[in-house]
Short mmCIF file of C-alpha atoms and ligand atoms in Angstrom, two decimals:
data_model
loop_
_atom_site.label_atom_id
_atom_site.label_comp_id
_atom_site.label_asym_id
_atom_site.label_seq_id
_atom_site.Cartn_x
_atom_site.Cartn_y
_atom_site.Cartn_z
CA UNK Q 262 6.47 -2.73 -16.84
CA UNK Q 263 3.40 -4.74 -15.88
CA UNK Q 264 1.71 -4.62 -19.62
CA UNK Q 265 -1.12 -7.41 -19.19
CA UNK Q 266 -4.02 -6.58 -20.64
CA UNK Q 267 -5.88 -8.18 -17.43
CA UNK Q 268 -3.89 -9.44 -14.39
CA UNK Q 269 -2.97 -8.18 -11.03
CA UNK Q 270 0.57 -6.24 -10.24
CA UNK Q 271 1.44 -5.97 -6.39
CA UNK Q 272 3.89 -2.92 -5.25
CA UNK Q 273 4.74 -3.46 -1.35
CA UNK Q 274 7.63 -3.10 0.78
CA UNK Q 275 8.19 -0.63 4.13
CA UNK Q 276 7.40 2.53 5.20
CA UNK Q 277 9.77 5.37 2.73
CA UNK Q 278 9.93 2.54 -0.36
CA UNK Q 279 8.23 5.02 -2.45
CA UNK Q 280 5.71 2.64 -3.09
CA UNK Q 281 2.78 5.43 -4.20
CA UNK Q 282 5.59 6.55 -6.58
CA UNK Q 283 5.72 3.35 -8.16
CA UNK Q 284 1.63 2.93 -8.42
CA UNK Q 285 1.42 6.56 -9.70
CA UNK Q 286 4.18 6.18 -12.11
CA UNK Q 287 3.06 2.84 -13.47
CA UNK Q 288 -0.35 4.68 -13.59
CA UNK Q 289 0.96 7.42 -15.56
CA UNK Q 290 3.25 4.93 -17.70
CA UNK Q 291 -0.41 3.38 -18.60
CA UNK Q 292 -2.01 6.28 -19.76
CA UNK Q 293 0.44 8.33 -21.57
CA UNK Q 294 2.17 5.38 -23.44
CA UNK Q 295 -0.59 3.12 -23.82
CA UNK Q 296 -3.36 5.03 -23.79
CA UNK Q 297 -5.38 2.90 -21.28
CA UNK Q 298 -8.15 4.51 -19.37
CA UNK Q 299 -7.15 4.84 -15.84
CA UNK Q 300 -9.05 5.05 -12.46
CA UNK Q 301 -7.07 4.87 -8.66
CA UNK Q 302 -9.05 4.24 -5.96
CA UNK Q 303 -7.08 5.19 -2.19
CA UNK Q 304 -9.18 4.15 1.54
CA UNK Q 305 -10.83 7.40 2.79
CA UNK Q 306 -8.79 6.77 6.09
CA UNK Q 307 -5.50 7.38 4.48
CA UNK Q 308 -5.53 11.59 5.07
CA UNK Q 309 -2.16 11.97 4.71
CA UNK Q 310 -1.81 13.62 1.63
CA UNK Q 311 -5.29 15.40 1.77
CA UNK Q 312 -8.76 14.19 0.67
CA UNK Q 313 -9.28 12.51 -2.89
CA UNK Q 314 -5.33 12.41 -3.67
CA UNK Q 315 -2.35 10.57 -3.89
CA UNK Q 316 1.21 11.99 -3.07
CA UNK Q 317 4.23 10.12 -3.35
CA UNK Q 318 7.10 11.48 -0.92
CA UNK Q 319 9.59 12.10 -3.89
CA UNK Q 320 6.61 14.17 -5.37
CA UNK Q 321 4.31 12.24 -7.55
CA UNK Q 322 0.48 12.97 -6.88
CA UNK Q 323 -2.53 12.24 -8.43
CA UNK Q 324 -6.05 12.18 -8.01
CA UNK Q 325 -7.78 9.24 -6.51
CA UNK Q 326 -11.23 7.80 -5.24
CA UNK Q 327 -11.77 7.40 -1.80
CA UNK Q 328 -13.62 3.79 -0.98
CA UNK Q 329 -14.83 3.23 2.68
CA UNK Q 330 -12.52 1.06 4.97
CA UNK Q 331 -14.58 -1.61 5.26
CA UNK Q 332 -15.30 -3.40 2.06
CA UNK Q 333 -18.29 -4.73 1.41
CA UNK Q 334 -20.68 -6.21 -0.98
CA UNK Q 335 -22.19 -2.92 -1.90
CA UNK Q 336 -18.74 -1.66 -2.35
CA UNK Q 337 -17.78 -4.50 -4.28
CA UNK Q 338 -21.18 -3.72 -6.50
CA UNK Q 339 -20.28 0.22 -7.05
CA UNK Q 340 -16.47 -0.16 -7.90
CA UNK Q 341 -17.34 -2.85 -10.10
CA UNK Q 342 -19.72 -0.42 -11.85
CA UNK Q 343 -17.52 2.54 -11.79
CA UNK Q 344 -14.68 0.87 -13.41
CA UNK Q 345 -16.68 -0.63 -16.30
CA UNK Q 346 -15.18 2.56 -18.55
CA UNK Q 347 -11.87 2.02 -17.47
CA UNK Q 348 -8.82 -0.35 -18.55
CA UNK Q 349 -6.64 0.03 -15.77
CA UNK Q 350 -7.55 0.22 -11.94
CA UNK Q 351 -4.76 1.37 -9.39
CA UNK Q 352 -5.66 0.62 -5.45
CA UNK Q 353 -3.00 2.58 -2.60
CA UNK Q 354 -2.41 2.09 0.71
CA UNK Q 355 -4.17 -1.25 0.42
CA UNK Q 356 -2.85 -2.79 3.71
CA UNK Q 357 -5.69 -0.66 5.38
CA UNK Q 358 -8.52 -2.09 3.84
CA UNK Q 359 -10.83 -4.63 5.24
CA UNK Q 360 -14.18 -6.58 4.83
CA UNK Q 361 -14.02 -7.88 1.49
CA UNK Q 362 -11.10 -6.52 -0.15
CA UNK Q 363 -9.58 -9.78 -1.24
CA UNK Q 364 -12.92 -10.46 -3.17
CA UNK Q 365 -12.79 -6.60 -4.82
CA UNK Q 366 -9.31 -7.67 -6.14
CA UNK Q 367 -10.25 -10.86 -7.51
CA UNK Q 368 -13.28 -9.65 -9.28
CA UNK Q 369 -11.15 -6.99 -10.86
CA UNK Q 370 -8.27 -8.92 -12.30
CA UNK Q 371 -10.26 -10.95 -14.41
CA UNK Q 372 -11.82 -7.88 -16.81
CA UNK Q 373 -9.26 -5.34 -15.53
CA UNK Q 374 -4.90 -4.04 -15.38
CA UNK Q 375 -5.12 -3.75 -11.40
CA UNK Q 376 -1.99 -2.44 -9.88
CA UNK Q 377 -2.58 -2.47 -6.18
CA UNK Q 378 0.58 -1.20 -3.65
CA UNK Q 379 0.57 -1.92 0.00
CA UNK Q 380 2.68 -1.98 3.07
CA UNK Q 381 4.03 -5.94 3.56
CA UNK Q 382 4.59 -5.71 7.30
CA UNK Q 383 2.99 -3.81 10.53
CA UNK Q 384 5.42 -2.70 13.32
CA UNK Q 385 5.48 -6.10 14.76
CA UNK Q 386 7.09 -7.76 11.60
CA UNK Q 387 3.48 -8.98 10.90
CA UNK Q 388 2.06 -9.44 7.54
CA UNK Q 389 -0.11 -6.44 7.20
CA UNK Q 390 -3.83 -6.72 6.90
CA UNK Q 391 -4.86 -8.55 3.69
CA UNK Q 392 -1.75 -8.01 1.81
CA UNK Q 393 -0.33 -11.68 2.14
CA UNK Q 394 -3.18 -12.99 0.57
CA UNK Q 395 -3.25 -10.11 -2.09
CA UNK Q 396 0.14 -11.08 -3.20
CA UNK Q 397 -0.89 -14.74 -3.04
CA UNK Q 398 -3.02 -13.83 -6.35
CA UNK Q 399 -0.84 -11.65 -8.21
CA UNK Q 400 0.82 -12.52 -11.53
CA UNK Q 401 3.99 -10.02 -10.49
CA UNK Q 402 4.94 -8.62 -6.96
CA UNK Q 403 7.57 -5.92 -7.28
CA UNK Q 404 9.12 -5.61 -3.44
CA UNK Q 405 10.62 -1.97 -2.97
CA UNK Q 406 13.31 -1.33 -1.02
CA UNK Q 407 14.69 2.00 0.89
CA UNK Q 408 18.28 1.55 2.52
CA UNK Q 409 18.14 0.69 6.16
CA UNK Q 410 18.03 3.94 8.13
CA UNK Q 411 19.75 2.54 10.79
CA UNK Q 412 22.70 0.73 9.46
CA UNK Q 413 22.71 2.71 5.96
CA UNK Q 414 23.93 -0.26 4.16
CA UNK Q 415 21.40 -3.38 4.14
CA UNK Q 416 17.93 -2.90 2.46
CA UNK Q 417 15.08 -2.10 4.32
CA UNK Q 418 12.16 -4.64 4.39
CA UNK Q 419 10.52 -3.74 7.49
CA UNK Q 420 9.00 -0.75 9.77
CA UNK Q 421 10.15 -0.08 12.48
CA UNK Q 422 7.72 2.15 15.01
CA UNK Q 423 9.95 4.66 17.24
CA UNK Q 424 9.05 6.73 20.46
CA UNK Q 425 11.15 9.43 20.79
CA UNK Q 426 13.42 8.34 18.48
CA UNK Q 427 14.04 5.26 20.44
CA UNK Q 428 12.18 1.62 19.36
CA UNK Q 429 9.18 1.04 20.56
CA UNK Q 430 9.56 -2.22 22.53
CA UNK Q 431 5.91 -3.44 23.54
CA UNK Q 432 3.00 -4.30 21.55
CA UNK Q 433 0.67 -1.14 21.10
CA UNK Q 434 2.62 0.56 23.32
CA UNK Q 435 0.97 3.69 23.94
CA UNK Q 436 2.97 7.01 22.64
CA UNK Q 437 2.07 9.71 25.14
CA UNK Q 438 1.30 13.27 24.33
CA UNK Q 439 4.21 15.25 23.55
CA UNK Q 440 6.13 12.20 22.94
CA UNK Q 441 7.20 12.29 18.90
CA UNK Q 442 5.97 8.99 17.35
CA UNK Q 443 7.78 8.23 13.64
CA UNK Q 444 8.49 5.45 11.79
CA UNK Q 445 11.90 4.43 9.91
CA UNK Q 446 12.47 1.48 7.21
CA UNK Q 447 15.12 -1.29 8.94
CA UNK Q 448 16.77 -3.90 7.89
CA UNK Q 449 15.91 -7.32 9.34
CA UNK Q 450 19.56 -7.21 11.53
CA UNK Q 451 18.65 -3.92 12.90
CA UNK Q 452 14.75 -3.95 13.39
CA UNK Q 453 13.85 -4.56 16.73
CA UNK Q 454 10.03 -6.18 17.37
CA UNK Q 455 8.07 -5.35 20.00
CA UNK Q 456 7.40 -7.74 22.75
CA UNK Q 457 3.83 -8.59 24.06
ZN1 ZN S 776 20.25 -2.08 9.09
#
């Protein structure tokens, strides 16, 4: 367990790496155990598990804040002022920030526990948004890894985007109507990038 009393913890890894899991369970470890005061904070753009929550695909959920997208100064400003109560600060689905996000981080970890979790790669095998950088300032990274859903035997590090069930082969490809876009983790022998 990340125990710092200040410091920055980075969860990332592919798509199915249970990565809000791991934030929501560290979370959890935080308050029950250590009785920290915790806050999570999610973008407003990630609707997948419904407004002002977190839901990890094994089954973990808990409430979060939404911030805007696009960080700012002003953001910057409030979240710095809405954690002042709190010991421990939890950020999801971090890969989708941007603006200023790098900035929010680094004015956190020097008063605050931030555990932050984020996808490492986009489709392309690219690092995704600010996360490189994010992980650049972190006192422990924690990669997690699903098993390959292709060869079932290599771990997965990357995302691979699928049309139909098939890889999608060029760069923002568009996936038609009716066609089923879906993502699986890959190993690197198995993930195929797209080509511009
Ligand atoms: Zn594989």
């Amino acid at each position: 367990m990340f125990i710092e009393e200040i410091g920055l913890k980075v969860i990332t890894g592919p798509m199915f790496s249970e990565k809000s899991g791991e934030l929501i369970h560290s979370i959890n470890m935080a308050e029950t155990y250590e009785g920290k005061k915790v806050i999570l904070f999610k973008p407003n753009i990630a609707t997948r598990d419904g407004k002002n929550i977190i839901v990890s695909r094994t089954g973990l959920s808990r409430r979060a804040e939404e911030l805007p997208e696009f960080i700012t100064d002003e953001v910057i400003e409030n979240v710095l002022e809405n954690c002042e109560q709190y010991d421990v600060v939890g950020i999801d689905e971090t890969q989708f920030f941007k603006g200023k996000i790098v900035e929010l981080v680094q004015r956190l970890i020097f008063t605050k526990r931030v555990v932050v979790s984020g996808l490492n790669m986009d489709y392309e095998g690219k690092p995704f948004g600010k996360m490189g950088d994010i992980i650049a300032m972190a006192d422990e990274v924690q990669h997690m890894y699903p098993v390959c859903s292709k060869c079932k035997k290599r771990r997965a590090i990357f995302s691979q985007r699928l049309s139909n069930g098939k890889p999608v082969t060029k760069k923002g490809q568009t996936i038609y109507e009716g066609d089923k876009e879906s993502y699986e983790p890959r190993c690197r022998v198995c993930f195929k990038p797209p080509f511009d």
